[in-house]
PDB file of C-alpha atoms and ligand atoms in Angstrom:
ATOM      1  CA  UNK A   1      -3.102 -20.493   9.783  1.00 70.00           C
ATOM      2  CA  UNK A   2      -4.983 -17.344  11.234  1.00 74.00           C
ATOM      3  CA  UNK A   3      -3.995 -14.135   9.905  1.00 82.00           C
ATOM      4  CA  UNK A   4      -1.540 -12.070  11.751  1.00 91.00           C
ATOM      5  CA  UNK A   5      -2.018  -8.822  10.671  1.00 96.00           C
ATOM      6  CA  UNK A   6      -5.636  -6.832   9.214  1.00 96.00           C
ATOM      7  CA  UNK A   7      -4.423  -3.946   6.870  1.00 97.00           C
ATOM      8  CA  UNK A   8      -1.319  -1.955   6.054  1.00 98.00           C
ATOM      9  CA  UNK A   9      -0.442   0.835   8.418  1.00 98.00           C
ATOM     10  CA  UNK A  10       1.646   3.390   6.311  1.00 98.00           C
ATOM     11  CA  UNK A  11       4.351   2.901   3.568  1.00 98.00           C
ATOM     12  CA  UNK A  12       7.887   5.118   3.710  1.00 98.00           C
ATOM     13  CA  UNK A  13       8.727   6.390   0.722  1.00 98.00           C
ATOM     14  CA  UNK A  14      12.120   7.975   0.344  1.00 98.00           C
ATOM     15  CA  UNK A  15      12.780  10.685  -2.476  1.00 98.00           C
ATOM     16  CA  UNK A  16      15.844  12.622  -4.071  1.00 98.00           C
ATOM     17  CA  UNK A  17      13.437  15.993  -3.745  1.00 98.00           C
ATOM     18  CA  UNK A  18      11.494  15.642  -0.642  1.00 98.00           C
ATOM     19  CA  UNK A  19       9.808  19.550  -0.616  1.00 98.00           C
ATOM     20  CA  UNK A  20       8.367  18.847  -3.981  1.00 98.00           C
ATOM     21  CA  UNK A  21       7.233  15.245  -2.527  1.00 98.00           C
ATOM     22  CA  UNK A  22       5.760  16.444   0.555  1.00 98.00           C
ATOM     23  CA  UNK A  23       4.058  19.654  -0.759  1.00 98.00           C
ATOM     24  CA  UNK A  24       2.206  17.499  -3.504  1.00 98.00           C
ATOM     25  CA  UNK A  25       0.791  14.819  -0.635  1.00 98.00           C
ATOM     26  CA  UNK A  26      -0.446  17.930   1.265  1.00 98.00           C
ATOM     27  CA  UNK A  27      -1.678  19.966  -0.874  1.00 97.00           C
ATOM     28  CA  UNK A  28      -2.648  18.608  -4.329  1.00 98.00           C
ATOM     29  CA  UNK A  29      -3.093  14.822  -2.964  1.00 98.00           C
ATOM     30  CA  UNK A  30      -5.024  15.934  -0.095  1.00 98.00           C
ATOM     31  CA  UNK A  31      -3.324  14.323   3.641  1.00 98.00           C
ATOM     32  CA  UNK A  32      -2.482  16.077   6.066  1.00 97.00           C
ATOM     33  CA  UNK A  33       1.126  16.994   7.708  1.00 97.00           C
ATOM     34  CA  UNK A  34       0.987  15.375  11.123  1.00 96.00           C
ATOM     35  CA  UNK A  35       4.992  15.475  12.552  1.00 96.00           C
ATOM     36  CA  UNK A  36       8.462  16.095  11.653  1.00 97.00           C
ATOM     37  CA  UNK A  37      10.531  13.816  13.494  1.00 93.00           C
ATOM     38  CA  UNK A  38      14.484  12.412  12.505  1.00 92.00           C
ATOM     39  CA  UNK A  39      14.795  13.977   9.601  1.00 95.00           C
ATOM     40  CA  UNK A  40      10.875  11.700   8.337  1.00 98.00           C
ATOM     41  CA  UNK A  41       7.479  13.876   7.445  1.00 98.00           C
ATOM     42  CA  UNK A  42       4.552  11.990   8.434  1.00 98.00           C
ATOM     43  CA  UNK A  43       1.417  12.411   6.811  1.00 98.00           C
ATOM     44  CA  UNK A  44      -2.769  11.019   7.814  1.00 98.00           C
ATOM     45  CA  UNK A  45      -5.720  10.762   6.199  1.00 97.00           C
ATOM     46  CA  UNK A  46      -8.531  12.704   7.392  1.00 93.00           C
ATOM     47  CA  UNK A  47     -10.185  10.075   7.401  1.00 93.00           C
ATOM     48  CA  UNK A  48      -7.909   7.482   8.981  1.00 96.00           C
ATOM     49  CA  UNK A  49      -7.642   6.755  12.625  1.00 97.00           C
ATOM     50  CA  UNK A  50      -3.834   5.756  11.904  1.00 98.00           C
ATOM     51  CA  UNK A  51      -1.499   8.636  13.673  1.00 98.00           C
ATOM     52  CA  UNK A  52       0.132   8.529   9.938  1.00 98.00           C
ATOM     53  CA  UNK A  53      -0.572   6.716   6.712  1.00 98.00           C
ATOM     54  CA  UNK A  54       2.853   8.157   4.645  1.00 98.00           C
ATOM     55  CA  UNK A  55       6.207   8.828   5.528  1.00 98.00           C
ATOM     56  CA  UNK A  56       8.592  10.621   3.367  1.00 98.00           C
ATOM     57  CA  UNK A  57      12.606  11.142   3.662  1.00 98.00           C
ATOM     58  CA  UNK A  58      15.112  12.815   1.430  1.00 98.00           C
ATOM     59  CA  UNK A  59      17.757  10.125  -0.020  1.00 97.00           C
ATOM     60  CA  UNK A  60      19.725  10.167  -3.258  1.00 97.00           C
ATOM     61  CA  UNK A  61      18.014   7.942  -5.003  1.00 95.00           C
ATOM     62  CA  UNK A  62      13.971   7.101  -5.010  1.00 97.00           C
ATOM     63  CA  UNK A  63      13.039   3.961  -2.852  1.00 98.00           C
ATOM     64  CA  UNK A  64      10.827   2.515  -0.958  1.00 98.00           C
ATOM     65  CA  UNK A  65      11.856   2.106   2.913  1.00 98.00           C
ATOM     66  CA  UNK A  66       9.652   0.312   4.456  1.00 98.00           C
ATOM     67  CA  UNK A  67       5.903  -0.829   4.812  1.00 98.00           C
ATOM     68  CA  UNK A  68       3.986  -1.056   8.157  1.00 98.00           C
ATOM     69  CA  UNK A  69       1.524  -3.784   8.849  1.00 98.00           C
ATOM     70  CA  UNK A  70      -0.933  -4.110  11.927  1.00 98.00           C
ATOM     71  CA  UNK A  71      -1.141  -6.850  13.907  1.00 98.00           C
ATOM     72  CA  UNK A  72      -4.384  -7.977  15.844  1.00 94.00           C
ATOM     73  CA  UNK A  73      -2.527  -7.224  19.429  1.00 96.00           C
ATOM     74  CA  UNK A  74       0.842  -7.111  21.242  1.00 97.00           C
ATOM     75  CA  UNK A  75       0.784 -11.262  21.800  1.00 97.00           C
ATOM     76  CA  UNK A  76      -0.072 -11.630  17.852  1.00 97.00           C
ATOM     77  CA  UNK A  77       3.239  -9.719  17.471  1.00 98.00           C
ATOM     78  CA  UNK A  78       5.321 -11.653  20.083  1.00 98.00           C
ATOM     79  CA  UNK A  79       4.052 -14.858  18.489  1.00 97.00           C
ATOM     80  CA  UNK A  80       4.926 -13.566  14.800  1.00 97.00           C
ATOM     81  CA  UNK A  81       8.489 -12.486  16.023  1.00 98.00           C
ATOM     82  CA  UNK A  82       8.864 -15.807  17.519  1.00 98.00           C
ATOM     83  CA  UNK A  83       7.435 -18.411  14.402  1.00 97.00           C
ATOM     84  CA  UNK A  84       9.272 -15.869  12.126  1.00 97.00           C
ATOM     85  CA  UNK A  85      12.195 -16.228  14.003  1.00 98.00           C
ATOM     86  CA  UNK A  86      12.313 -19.861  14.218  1.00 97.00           C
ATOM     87  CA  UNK A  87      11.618 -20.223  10.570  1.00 96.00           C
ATOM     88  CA  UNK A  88      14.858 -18.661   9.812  1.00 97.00           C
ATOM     89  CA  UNK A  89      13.507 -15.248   8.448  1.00 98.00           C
ATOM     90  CA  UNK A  90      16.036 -12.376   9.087  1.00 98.00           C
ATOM     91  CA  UNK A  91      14.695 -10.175  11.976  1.00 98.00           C
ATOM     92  CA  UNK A  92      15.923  -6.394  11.723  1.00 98.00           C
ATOM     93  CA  UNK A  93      14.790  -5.690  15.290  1.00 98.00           C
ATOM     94  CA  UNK A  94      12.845  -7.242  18.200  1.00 98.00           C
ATOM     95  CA  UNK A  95       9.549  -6.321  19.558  1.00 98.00           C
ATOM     96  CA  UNK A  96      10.023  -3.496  21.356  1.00 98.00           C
ATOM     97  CA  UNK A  97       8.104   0.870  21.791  1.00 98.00           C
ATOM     98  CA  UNK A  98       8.461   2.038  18.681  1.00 98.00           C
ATOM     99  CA  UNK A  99       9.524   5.812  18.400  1.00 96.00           C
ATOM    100  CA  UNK A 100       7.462   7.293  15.953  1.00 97.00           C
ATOM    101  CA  UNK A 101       4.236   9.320  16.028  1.00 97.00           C
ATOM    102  CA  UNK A 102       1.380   6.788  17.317  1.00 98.00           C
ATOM    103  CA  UNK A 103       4.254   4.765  19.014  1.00 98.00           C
ATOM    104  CA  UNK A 104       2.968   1.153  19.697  1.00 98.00           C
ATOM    105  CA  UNK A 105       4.707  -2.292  19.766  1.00 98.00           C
ATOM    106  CA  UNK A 106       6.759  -4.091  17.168  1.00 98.00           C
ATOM    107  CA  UNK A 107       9.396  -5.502  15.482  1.00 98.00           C
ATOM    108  CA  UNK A 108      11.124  -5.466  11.923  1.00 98.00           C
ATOM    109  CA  UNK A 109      12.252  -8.601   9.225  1.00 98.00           C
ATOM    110  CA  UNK A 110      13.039  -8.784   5.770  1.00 98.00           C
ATOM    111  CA  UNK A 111      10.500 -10.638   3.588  1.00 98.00           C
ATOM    112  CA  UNK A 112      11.433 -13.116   1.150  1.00 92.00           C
ATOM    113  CA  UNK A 113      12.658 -10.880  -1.054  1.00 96.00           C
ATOM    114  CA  UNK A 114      14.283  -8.361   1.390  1.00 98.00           C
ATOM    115  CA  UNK A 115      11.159  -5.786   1.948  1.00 98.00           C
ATOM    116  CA  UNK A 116      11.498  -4.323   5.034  1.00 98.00           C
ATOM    117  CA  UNK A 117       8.307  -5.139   7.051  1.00 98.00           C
ATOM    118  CA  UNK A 118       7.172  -3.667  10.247  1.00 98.00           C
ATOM    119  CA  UNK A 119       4.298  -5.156  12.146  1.00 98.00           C
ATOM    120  CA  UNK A 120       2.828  -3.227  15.432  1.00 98.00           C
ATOM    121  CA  UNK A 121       0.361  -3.241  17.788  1.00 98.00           C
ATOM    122  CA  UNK A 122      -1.367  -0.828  20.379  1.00 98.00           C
ATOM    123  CA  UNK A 123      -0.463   1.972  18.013  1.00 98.00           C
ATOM    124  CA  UNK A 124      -2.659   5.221  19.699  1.00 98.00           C
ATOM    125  CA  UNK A 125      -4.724   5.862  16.969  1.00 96.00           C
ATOM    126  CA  UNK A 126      -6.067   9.780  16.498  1.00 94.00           C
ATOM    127  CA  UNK A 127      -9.445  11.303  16.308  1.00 91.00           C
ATOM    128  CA  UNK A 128     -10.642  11.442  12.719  1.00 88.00           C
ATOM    129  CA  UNK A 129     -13.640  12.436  10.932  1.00 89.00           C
ATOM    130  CA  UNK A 130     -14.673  11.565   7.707  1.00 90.00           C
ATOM    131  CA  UNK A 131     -13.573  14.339   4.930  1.00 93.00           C
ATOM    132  CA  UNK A 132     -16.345  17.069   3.884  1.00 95.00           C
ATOM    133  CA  UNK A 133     -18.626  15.436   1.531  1.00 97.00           C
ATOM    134  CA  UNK A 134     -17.731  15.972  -2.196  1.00 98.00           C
ATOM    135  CA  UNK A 135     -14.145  17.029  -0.922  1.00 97.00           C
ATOM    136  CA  UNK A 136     -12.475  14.100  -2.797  1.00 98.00           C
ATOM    137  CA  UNK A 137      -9.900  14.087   0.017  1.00 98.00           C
ATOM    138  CA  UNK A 138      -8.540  10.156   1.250  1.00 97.00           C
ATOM    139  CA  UNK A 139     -10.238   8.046   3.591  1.00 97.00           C
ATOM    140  CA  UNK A 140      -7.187   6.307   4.317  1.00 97.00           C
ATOM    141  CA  UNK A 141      -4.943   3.759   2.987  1.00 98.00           C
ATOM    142  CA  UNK A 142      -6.152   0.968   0.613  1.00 98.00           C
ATOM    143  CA  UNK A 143      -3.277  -0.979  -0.088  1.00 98.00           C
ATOM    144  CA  UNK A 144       0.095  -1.499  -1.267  1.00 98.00           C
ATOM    145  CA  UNK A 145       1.248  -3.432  -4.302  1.00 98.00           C
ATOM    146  CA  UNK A 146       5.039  -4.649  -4.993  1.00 98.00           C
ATOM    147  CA  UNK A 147       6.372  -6.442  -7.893  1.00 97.00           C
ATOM    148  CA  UNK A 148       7.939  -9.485  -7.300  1.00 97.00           C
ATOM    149  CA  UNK A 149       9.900 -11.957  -9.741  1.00 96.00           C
ATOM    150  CA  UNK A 150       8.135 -15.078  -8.730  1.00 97.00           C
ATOM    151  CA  UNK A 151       4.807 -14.319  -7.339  1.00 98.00           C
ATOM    152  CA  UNK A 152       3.631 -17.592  -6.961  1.00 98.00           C
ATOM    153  CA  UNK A 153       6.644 -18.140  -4.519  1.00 98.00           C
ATOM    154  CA  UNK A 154       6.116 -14.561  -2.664  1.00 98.00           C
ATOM    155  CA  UNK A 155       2.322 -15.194  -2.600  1.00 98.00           C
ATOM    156  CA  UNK A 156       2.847 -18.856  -0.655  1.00 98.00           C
ATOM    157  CA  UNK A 157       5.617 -16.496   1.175  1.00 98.00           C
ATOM    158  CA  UNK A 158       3.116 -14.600   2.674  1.00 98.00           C
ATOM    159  CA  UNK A 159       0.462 -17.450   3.219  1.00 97.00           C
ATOM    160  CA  UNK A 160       2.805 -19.508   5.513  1.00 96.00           C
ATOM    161  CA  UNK A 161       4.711 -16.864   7.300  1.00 96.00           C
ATOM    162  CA  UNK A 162       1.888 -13.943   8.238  1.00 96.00           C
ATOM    163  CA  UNK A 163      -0.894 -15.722   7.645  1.00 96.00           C
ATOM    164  CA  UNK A 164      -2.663 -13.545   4.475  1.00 97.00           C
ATOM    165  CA  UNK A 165      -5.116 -15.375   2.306  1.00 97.00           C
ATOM    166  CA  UNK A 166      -5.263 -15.088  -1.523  1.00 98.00           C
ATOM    167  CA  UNK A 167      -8.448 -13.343  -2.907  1.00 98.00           C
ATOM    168  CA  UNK A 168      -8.072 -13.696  -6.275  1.00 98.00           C
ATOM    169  CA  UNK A 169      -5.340 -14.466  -9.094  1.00 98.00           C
ATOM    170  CA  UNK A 170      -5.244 -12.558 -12.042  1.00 96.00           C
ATOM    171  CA  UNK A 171      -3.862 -15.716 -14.251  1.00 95.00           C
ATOM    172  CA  UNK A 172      -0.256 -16.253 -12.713  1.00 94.00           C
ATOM    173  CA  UNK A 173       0.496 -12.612 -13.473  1.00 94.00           C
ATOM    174  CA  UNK A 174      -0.816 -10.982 -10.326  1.00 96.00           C
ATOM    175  CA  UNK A 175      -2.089 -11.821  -6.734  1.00 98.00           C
ATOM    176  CA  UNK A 176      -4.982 -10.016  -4.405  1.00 98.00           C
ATOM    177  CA  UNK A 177      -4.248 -10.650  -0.913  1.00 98.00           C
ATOM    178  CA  UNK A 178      -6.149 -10.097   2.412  1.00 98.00           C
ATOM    179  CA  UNK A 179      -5.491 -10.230   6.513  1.00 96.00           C
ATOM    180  CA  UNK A 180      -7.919 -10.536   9.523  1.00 94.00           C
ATOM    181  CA  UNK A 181     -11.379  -8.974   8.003  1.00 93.00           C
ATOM    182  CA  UNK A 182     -13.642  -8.834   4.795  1.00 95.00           C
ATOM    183  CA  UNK A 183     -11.675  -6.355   2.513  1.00 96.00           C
ATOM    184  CA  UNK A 184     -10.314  -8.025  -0.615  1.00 97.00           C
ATOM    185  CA  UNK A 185      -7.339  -7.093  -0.506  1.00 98.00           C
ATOM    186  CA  UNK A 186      -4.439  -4.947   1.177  1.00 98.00           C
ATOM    187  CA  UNK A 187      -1.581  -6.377  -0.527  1.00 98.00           C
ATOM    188  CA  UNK A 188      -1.027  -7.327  -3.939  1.00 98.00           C
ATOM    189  CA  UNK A 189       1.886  -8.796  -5.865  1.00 98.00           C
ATOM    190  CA  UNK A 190       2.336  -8.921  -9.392  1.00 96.00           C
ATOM    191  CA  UNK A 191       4.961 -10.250 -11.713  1.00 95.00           C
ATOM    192  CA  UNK A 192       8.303  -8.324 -12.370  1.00 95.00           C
ATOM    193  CA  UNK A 193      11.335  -7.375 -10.597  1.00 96.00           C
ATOM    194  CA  UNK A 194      11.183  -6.755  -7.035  1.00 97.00           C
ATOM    195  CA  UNK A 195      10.212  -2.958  -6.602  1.00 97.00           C
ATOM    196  CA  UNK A 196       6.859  -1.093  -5.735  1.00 97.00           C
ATOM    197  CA  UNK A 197       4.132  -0.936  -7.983  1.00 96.00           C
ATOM    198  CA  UNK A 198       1.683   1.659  -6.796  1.00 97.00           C
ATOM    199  CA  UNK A 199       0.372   2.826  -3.294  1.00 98.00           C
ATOM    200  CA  UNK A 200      -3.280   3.291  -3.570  1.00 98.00           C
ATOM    201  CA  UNK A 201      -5.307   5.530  -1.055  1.00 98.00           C
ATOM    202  CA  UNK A 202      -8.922   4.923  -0.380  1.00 98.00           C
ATOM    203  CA  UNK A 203     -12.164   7.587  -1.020  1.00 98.00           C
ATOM    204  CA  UNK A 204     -15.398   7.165   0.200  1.00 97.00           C
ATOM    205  CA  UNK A 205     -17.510   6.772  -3.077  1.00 97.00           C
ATOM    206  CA  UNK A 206     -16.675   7.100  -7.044  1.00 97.00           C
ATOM    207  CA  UNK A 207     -17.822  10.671  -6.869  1.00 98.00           C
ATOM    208  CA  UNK A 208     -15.486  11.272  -4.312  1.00 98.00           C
ATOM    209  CA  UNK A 209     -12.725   9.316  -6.658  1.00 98.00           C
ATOM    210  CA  UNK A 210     -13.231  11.686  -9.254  1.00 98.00           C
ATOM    211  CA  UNK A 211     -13.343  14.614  -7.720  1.00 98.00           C
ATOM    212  CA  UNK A 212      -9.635  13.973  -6.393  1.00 98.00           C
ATOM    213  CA  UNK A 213      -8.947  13.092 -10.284  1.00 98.00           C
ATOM    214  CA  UNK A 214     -10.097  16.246 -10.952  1.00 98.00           C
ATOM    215  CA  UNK A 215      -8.200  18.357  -8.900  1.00 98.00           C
ATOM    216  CA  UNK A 216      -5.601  16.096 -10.075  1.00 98.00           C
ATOM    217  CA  UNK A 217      -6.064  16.791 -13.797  1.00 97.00           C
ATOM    218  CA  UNK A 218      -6.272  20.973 -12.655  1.00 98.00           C
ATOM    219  CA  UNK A 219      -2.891  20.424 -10.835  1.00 98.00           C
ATOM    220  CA  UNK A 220      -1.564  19.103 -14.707  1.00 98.00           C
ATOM    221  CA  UNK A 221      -1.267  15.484 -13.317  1.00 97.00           C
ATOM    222  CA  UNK A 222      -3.078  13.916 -15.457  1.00 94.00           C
ATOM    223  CA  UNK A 223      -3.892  10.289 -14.729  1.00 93.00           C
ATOM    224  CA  UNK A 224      -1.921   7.376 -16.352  1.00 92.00           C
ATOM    225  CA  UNK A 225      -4.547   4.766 -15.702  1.00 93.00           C
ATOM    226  CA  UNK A 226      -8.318   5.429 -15.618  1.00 93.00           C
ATOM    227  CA  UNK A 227     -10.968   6.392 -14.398  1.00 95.00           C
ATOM    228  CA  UNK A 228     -11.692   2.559 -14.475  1.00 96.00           C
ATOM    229  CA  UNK A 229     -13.190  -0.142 -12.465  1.00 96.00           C
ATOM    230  CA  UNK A 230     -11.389  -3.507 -12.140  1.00 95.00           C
ATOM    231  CA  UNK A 231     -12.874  -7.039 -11.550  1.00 94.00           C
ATOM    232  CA  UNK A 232     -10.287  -8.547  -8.649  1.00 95.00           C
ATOM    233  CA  UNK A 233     -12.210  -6.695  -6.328  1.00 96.00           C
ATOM    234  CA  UNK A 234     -14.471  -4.603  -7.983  1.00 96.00           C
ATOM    235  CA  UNK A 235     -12.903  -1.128  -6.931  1.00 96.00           C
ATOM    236  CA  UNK A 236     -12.943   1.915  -9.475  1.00 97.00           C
ATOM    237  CA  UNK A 237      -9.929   3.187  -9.986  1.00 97.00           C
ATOM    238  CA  UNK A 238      -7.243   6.290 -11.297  1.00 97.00           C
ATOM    239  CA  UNK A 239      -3.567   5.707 -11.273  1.00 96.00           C
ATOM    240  CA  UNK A 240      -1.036   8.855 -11.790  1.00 96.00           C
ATOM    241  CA  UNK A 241       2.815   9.489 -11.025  1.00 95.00           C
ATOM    242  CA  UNK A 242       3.735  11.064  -7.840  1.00 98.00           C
ATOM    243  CA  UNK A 243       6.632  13.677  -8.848  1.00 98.00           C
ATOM    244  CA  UNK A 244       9.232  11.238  -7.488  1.00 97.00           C
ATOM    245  CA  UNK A 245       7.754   8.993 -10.293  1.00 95.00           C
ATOM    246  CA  UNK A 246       5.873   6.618  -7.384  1.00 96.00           C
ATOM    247  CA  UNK A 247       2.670   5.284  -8.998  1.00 95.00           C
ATOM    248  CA  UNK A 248      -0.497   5.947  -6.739  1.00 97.00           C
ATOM    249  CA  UNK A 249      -3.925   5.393  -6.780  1.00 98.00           C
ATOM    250  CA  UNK A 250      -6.794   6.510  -5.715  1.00 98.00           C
ATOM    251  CA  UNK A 251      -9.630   3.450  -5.271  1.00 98.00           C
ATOM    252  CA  UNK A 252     -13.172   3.512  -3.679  1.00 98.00           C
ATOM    253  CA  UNK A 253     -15.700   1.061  -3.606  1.00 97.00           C
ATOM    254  CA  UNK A 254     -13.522  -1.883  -2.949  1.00 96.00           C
ATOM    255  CA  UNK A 255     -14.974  -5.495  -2.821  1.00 97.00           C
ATOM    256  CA  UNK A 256     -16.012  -7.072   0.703  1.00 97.00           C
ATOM    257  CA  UNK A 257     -15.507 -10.815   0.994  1.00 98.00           C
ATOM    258  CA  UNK A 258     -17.859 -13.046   2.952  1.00 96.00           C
ATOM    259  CA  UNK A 259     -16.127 -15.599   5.681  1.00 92.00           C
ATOM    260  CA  UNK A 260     -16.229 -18.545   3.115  1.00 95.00           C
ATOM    261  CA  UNK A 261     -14.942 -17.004  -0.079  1.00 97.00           C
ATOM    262  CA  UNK A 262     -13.308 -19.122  -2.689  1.00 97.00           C
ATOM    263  CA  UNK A 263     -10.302 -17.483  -4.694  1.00 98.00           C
ATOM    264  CA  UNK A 264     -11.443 -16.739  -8.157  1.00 97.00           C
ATOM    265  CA  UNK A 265      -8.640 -16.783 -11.295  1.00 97.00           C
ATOM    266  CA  UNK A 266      -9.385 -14.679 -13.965  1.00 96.00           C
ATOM    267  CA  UNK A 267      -7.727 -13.791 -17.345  1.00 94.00           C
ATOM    268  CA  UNK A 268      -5.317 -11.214 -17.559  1.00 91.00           C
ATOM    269  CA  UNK A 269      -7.535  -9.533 -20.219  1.00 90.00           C
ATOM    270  CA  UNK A 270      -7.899  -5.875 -21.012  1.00 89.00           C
ATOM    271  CA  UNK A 271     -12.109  -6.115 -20.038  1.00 90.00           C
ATOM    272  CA  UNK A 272     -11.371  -7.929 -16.653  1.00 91.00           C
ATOM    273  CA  UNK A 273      -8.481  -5.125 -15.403  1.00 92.00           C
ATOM    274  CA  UNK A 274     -10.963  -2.181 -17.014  1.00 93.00           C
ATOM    275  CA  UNK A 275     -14.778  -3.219 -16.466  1.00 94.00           C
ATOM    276  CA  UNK A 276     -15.769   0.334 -18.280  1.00 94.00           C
ATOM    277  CA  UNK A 277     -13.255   0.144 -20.788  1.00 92.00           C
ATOM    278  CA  UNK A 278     -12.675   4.139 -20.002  1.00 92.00           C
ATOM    279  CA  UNK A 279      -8.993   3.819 -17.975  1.00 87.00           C
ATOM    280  CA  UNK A 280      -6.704   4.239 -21.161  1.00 78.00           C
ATOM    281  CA  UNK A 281      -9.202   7.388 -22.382  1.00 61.00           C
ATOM    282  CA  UNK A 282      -6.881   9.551 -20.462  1.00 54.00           C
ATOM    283  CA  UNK A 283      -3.804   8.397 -22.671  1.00 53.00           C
ATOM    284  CA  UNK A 284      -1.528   5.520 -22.510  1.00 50.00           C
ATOM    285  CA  UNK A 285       0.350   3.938 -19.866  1.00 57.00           C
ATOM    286  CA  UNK A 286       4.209   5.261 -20.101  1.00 62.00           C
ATOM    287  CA  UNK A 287       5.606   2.805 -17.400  1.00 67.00           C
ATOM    288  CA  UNK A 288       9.579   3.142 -16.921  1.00 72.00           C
ATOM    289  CA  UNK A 289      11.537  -0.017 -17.177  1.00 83.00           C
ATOM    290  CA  UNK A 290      11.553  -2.118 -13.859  1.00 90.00           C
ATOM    291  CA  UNK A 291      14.809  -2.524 -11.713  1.00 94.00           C
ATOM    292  CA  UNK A 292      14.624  -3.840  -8.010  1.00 97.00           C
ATOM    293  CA  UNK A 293      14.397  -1.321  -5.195  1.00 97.00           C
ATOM    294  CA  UNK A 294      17.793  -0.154  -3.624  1.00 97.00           C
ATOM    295  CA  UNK A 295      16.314  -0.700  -0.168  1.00 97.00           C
ATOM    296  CA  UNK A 296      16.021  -4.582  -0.575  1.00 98.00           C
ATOM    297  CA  UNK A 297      17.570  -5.818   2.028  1.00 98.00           C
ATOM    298  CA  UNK A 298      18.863  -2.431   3.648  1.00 97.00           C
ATOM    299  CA  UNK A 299      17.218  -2.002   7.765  1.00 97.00           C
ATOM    300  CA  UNK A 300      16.804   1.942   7.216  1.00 96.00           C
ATOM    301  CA  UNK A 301      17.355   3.441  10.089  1.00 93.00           C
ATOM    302  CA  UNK A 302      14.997   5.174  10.882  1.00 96.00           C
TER     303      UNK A 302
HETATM  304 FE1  FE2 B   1      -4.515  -0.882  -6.712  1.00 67.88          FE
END
């Protein structure tokens, strides 16, 4: 089956605090406040051609709304809404303008385990430029990675219904999916209950990389993973906590795949997710107990 869709659009977080949420994306984790519309922030990259990469709304609890997927053009997203549709999955709306910054076409459904998914086309995309050299501002948006329970079953999920191809398999443990195009991956499942696992943002280089750790480390936010590199597509790496307690990463560097590529499997060993061996220097992991995301099968409405 062709691939649907090429790379993840934005993801919509929602948080209990949202000034504290949306003044650390703009000012410590370097996008850029684009609109205020219904109550939703939306932030860009610099260097992103995407009219917004984040969106952020207050709610009681932390959870993640919804993520945004593009589609190769308007007819790939009539043809997804109608195989979707006749292969039972639950449709939250029907192609149709969206109303958000960027507008476009598309539609929303619940994946297999009730993540909201939007796909869209002919989204106007904005004039960017590249970040100032040595900056260590985002490029853009990497991609996203969710737990799920069974990731063999989400991974064929996603294979049969939207057409994403596996990369690479870290034992059974984890899965590095890609759409239309060479990048390794912009999805990624790995095992545990169904919630988020991290949000990672592209930079340009591994200088760039650590100069957003470092102005990281000077806003006291330490990382909680790296400076590392991983093997399942070769991308450096530095994980922290949002103040919402949303892992994110920022990545650079990230693996291109040729045409003909053959999914590689490799141990889930401490050299294969750390290359450099550097990414617990910065202190150990202190990852909160898992429960699934309140969203799961909730059509937000906005
Ligand atoms: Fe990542």
């Amino acid at each position: 089956m062709p691939a649907y869709v090429s790379h993840v659009r934005y993801v919509a977080l929602a948080v209990p605090d949202l000034l504290t949420e949306a003044e650390f994306f703009e000012t410590t984790w370097g996008l850029t406040r684009e609109a205020e519309h219904e109550g939703c922030l939306y932030f860009a990259a610099r260097g992103s051609a995407e009219p917004f990469i984040l969106r952020l709304r207050q709610t009681a609890e932390r959870r993640t709304d919804l993520f945004a997927l593009a589609a190769l053009s308007a007819a790939h997203v009539d043809q997804l809404h109608d195989s979707l549709t006749s292969e039972g999955v639950e449709i939250v709306s029907t192609p149709a303008a969206l109303e958000q910054p960027g507008g476009g076409y598309g539609f929303r459904f619940f994946d297999f385990e009730g993540r909201l998914v939007e796909v869209s086309a002919d989204v106007a995309q904005r004039r960017s430029s590249p970040p100032e050299p040595r900056s260590g501002l985002p490029l853009g948006l990497s991609h996203v990675v969710f737990h799920a329970p069974d990731v063999s079953a989400t991974v064929a999920w996603y294979e049969e219904h939207l057409g994403l191809k596996v990369s690479d398999w870290l034992d059974q443990f984890m899965c590095f999916m890609r759409g239309h195009g060479p990048k390794h991956h912009c999805m990624a499942f790995v095992a545990g209950a169904p919630t988020l696992n991290h949000v990672a943002f592209e930079l340009a280089n591994m200088d760039e990389m650590m100069r957003g750790m470092g102005r990281m480390m000077k806003a006291r936010m330490p990382p909680k993973w790296g400076p590392g590199r991983h093997t399942a597509g070769d991308n450096s790496f530095a994980y922290f906590n949002s103040p919402a307690g949303f892992m994110i990463e920022y990545t650079a560097e990230v693996e291109s795949l040729p045409e003909d590529w053959t999914p590689r499997s490799f141990p889930r060993a401490a050299d294969v997710m750390d290359q450099w061996g550097t990414g617990r220097l910065a202190g150990p992991a202190d990852y909160p107990p898992l429960k699934p995301d309140p969203a799961l099968w909730v059509a937000c409405e906005v």
